[in-house]
Short mmCIF file of C-alpha atoms (C1' of nucleotides) in Angstrom, two decimals:
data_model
loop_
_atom_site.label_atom_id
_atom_site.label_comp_id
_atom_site.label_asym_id
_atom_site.label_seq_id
_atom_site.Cartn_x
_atom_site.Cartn_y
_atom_site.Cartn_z
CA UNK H 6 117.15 111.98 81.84
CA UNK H 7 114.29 113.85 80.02
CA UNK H 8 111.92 112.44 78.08
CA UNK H 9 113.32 115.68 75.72
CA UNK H 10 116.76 115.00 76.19
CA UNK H 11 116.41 111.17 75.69
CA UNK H 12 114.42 111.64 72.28
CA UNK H 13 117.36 113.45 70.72
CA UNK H 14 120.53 112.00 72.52
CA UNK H 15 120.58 109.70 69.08
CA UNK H 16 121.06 112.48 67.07
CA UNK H 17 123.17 114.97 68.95
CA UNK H 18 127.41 114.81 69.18
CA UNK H 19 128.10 113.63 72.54
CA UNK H 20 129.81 117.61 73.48
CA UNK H 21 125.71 118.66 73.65
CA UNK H 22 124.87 115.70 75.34
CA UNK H 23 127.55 115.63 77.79
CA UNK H 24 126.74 119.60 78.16
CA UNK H 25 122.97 119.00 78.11
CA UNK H 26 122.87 116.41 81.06
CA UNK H 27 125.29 118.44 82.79
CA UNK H 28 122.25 121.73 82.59
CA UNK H 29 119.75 119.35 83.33
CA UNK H 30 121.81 117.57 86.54
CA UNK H 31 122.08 121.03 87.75
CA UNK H 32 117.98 121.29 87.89
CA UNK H 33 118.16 123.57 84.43
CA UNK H 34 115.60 122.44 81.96
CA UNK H 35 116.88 121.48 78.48
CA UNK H 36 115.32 123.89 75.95
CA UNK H 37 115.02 123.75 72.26
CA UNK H 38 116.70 127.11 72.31
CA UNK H 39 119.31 126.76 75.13
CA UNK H 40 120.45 123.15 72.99
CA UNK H 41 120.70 124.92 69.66
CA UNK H 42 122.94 127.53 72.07
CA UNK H 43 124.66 124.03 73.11
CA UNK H 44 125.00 122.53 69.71
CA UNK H 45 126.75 126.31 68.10
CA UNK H 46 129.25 125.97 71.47
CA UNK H 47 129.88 122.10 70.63
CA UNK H 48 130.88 123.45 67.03
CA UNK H 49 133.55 125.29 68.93
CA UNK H 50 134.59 122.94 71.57
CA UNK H 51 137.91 122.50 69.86
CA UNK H 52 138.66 126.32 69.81
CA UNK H 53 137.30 129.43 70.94
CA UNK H 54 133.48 131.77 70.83
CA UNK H 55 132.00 134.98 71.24
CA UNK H 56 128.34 135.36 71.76
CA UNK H 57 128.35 137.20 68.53
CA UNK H 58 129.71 134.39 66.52
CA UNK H 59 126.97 131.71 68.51
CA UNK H 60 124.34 134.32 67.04
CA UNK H 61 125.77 134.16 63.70
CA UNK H 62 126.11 130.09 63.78
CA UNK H 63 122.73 129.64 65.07
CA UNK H 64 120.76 132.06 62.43
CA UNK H 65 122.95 130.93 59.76
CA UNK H 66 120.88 127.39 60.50
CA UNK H 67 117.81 129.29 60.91
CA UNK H 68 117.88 128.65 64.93
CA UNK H 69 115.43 130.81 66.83
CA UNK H 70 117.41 131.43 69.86
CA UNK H 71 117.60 135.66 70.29
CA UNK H 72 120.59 137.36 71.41
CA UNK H 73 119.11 137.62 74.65
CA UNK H 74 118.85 133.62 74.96
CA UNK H 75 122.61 133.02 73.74
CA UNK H 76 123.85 135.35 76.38
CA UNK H 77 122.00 133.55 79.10
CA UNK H 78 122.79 130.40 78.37
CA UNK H 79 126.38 131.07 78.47
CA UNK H 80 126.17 133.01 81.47
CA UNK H 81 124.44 129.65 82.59
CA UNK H 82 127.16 127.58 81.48
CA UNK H 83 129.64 129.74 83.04
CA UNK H 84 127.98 129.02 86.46
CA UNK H 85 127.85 126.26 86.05
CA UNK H 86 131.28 126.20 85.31
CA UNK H 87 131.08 124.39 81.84
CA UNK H 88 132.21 127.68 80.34
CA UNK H 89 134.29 130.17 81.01
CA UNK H 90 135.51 133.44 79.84
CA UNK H 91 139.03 133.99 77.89
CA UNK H 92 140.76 136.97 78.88
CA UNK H 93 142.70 138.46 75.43
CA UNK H 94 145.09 141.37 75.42
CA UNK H 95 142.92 143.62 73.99
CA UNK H 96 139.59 141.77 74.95
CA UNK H 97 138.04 139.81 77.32
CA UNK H 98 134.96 138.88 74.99
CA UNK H 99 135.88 135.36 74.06
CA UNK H 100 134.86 132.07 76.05
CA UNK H 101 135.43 128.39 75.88
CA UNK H 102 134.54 125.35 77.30
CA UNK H 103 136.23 124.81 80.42
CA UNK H 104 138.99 122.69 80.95
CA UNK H 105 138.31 119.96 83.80
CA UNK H 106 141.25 120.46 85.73
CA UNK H 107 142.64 123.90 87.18
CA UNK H 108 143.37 125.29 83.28
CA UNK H 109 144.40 127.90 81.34
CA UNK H 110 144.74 128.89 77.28
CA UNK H 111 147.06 129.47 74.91
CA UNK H 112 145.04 131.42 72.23
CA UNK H 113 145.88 132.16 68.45
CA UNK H 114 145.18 135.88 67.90
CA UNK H 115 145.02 135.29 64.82
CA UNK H 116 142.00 132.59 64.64
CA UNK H 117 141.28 132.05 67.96
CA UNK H 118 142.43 128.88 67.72
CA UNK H 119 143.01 126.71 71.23
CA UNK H 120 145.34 125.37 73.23
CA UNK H 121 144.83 124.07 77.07
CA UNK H 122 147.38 123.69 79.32
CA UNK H 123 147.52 123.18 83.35
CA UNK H 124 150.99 123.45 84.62
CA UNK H 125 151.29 126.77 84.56
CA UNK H 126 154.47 126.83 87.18
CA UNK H 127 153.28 129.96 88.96
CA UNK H 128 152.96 128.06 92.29
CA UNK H 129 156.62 128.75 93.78
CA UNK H 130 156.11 132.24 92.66
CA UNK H 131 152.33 133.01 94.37
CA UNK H 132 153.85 131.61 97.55
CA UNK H 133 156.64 133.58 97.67
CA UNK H 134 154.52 136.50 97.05
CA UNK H 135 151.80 135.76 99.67
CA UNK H 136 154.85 135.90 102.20
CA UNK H 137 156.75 139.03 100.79
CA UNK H 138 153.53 141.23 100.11
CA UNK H 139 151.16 140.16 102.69
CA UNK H 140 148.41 139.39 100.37
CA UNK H 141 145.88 136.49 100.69
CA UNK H 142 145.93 135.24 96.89
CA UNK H 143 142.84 133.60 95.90
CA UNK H 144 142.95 133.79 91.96
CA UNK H 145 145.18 133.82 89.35
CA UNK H 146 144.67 134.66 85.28
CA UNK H 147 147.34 132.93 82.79
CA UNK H 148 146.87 133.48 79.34
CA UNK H 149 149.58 132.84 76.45
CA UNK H 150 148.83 134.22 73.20
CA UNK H 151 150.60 134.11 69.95
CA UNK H 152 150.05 132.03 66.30
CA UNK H 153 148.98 128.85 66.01
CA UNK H 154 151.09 126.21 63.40
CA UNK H 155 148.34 127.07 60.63
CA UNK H 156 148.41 130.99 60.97
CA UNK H 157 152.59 130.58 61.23
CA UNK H 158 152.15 129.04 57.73
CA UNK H 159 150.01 131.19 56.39
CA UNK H 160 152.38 134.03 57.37
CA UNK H 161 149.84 135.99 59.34
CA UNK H 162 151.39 139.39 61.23
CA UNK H 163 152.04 138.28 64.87
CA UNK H 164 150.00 141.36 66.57
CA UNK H 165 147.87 142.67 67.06
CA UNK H 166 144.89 140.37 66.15
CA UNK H 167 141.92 139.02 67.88
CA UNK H 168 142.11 138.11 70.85
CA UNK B 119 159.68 172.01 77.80
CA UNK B 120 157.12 174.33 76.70
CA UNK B 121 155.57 177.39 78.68
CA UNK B 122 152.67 175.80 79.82
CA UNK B 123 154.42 172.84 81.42
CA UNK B 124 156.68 175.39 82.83
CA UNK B 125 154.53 177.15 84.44
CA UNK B 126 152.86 174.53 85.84
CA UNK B 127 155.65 172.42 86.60
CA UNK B 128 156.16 173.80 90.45
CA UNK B 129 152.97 172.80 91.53
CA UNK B 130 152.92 169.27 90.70
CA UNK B 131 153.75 166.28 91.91
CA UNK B 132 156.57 164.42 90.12
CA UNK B 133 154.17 161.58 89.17
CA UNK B 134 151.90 164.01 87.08
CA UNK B 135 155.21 165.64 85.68
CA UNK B 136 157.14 162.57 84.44
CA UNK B 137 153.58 161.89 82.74
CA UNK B 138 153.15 165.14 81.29
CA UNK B 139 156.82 165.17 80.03
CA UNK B 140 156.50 161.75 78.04
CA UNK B 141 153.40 162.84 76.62
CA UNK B 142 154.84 166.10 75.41
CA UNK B 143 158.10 164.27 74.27
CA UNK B 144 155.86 162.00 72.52
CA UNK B 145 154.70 165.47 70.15
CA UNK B 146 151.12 165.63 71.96
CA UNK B 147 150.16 169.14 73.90
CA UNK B 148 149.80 169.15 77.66
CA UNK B 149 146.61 170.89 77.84
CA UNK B 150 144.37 171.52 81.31
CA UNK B 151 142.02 168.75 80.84
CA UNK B 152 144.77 166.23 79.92
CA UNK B 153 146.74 167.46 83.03
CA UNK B 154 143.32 167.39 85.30
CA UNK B 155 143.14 163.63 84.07
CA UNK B 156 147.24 162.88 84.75
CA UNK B 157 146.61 164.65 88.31
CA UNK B 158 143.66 162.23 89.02
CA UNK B 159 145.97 159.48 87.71
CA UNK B 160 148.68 159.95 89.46
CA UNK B 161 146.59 159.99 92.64
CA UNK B 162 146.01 156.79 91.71
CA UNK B 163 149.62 155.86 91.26
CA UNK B 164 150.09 153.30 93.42
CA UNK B 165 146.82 151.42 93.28
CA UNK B 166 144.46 150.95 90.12
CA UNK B 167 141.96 153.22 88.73
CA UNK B 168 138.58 152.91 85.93
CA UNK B 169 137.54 155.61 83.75
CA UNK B 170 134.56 156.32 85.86
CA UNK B 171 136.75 156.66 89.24
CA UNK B 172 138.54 159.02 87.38
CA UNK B 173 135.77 160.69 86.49
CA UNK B 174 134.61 161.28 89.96
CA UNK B 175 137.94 162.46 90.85
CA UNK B 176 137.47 165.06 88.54
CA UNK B 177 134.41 166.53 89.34
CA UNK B 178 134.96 166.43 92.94
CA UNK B 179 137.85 169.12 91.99
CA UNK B 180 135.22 171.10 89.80
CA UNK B 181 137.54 170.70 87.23
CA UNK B 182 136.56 170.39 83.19
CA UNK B 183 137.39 167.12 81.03
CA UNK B 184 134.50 165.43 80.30
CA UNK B 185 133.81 161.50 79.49
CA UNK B 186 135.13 161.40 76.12
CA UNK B 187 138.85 163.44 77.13
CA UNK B 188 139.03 161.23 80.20
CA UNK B 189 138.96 157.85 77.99
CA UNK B 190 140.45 159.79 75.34
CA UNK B 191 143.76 160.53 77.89
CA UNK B 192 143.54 157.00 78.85
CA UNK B 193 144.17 155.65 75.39
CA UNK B 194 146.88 157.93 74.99
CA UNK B 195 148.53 156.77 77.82
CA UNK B 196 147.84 153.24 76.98
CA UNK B 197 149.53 153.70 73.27
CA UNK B 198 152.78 155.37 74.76
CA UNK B 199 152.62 152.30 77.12
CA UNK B 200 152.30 154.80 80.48
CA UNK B 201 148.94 153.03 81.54
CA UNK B 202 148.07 149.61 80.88
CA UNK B 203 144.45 147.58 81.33
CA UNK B 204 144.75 145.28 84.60
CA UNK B 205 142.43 142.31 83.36
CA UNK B 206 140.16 140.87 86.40
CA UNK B 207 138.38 137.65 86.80
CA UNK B 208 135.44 138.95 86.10
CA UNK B 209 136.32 142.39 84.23
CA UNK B 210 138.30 144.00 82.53
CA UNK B 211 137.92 147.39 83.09
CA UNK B 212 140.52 149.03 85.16
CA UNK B 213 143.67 150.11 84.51
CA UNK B 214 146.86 151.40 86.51
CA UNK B 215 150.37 153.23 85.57
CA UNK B 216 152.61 150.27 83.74
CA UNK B 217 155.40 148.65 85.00
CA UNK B 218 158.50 149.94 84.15
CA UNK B 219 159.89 146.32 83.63
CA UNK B 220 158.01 143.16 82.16
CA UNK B 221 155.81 143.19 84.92
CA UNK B 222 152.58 141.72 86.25
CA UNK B 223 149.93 142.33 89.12
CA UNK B 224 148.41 141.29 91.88
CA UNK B 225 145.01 143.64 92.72
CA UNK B 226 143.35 143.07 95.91
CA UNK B 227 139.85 142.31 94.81
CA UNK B 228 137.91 144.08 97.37
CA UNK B 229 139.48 147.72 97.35
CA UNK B 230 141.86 147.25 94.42
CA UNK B 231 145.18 147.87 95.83
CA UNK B 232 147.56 147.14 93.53
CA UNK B 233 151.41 145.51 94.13
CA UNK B 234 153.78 144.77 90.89
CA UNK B 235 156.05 142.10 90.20
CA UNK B 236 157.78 141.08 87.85
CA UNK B 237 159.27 137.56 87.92
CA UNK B 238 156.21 135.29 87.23
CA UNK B 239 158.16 132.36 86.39
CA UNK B 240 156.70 131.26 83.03
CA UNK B 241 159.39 130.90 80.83
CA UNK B 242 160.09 127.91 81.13
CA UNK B 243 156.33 126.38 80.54
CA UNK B 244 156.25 128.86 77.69
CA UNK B 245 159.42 127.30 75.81
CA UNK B 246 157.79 123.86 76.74
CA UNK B 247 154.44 125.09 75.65
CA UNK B 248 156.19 126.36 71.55
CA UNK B 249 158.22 122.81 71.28
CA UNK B 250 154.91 120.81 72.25
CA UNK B 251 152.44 122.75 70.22
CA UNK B 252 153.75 124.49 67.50
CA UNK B 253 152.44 127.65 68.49
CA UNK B 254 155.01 130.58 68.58
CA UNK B 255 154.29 132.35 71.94
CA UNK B 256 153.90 136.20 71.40
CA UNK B 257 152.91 137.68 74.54
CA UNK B 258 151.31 136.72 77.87
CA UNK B 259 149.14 137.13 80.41
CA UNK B 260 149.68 136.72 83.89
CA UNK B 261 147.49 138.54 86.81
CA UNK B 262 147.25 137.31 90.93
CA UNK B 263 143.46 138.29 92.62
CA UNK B 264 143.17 138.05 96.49
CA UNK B 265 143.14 140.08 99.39
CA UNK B 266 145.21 143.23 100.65
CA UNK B 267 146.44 142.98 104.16
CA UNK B 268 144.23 145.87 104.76
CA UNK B 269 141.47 143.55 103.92
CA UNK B 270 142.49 140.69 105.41
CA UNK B 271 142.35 142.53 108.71
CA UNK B 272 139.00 143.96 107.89
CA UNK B 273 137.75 140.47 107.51
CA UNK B 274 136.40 141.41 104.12
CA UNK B 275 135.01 138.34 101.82
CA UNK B 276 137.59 137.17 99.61
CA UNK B 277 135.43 136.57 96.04
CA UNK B 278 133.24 137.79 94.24
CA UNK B 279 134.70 141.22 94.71
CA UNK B 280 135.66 144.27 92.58
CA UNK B 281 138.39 143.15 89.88
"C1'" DA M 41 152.75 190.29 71.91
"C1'" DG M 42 149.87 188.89 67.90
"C1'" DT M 43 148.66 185.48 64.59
"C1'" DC M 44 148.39 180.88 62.49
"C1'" DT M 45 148.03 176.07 62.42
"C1'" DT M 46 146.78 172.04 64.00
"C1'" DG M 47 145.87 169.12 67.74
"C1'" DT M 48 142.36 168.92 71.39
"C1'" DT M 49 137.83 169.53 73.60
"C1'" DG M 50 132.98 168.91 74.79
"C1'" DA M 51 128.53 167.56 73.34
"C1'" DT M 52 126.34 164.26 71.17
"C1'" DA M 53 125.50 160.22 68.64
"C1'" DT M 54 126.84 155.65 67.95
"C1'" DA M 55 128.84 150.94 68.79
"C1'" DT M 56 129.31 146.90 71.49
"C1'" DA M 57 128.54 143.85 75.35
"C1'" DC M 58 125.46 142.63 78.38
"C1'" DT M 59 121.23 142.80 81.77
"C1'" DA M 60 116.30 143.83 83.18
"C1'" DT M 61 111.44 143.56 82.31
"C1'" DC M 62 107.42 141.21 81.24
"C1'" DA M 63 103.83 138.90 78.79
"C1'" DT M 64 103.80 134.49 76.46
"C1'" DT M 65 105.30 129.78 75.92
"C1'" DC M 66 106.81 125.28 76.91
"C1'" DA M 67 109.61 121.48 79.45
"C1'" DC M 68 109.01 118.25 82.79
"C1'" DG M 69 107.04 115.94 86.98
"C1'" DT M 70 102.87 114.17 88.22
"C1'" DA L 2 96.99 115.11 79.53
"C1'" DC L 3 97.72 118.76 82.91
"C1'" DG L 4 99.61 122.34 85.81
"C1'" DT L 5 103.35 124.95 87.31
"C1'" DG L 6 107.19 127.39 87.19
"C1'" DA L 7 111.12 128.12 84.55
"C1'" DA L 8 112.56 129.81 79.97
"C1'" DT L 9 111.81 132.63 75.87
"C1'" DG L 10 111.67 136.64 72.69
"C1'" DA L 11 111.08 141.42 72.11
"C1'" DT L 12 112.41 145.37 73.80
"C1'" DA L 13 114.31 148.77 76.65
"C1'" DG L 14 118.02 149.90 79.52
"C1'" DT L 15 122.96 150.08 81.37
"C1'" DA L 16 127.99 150.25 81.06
"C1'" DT L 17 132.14 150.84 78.58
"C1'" DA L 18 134.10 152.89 74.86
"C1'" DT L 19 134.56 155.20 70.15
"C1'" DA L 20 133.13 158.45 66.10
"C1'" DT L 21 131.78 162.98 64.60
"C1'" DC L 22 132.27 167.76 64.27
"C1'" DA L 23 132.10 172.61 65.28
"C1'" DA L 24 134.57 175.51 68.56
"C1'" DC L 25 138.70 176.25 70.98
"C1'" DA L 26 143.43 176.75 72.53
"C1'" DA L 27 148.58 175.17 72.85
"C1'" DG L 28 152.64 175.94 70.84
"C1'" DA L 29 155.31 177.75 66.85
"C1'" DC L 30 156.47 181.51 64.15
"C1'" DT L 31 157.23 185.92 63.41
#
DNA sequence: AGTCTTGTTGATATATACTATCATTCACGT
DNA sequence: ACGTGAATGATAGTATATATCAACAAGACT
């Protein structure tokens, strides 16, 4: 570990650590800048972020990192596949950190609240149509959406909302 | 039907006539550059399409709609449900003609052939999804990336491509 | 057929998401 | 402590898409 990285692993929620010595494993150097990027995606690790709302989290704390830096750390991340990008109904401008195993979201359009789930039961289904349409399937994108249990309380309107 | 339609309706395809007639029946006009953008559509019909392809298509027939009355038909059709957005892996920015059921894609990811289908086997992890968090389940998302036959055969790479 | 009304168009400007460039800075191995 | 190469910020640029607005034309009405 760096000398960097050791001096503030005290101080830091494990998320940024565990995302920190993941950057650094991968030969990445651990920045003042790309951490405060680190610490404003550990503030989300629960739910869901755009770059916009990193930029907002880190000036609100008077963070230096520019727009610029936020955008390529998560492009980083997503490399290194700590990250990766939600695809909404209307939008695909959302990430998260990535679930370990093979994962997918459930999403509140309301909040953008969070949900992982792996089981996604589509197995039987790509099979059958590898052999009916000839196709070599190499991806697939699952993504529920709907209203979390806080936004069903509050009685928010079902759609459309940010997704 | 009104005149224009008509006039026209002889000379086109039946794609680019069932869209015209749902977007008249809908109360909007069926003007030339909307029907320049349906024709290029429609020669899309069974495969996907962006704005920009459509573009070209357009201009390689000399014909009129610029930028703006391209994206602008696109939206329409997207509103009265005619066109929907296919969402990639890594974009999110082609479209094709919807489904007439509840239906789903898989895009080949090198040329972006396109083949529909509809049973994607997710109810039941849905249901199981609402009972175990709480969530109520609105909509989802479900899209299958690989390769076309066609590109099987032509030994093309089978990610990163064109989604 | 001529006229009217209102939706539509093209040109342009703007918004948003993201990448490229490049001189300056700084993390980390030595 | 130093040197090197990666990372940064500022800025400009690109891609996708929408807003604005004067000019136009489709369809309705006579």
């Amino acid at each position: 570990m760096s000398r960097y990285l050791a001096l503030r692993r005290a101080m830091l929620p494990t998320t940024v650590v565990d995302l920190a010595e993941q950057v650094a494993a991968a030969g990445y150097k651990v920045t003042g800048p790309r951490l405060a990027v680190l610490r404003a995606i550990a503030a989300c690790a629960e739910s869901s972020f755009s770059v916009h709302e990193l930029e907002q989290w880190v000036q609100a704390r008077g963070e230096s990192p520019g727009v610029a830096s936020i955008f390529r750390t998560v492009r980083l991340l997503c490399t290194l596949n700590l990250v990766e990008r939600i695809h909404g109904i209307e939008d695909c401008h959302r990430y998260c950190l990535t679930n370990e195993r093979h994962g997918h979201h459930l999403m509140c359009t309301q909040c953008g609240a969070l949900e992982r789930f792996n089981n996604c039961g589509m197995q039987p289904a790509i099979r059958h149509l590898e052999r009916q349409t000839g196709f070599q399937i190499t991806a697939h994108l699952v993504g529920l959406f709907g209203l979390c249990p806080n936004c069903v309380r509050a009685g928010a309107p079902s759609l459309p909302g940010r997704t």
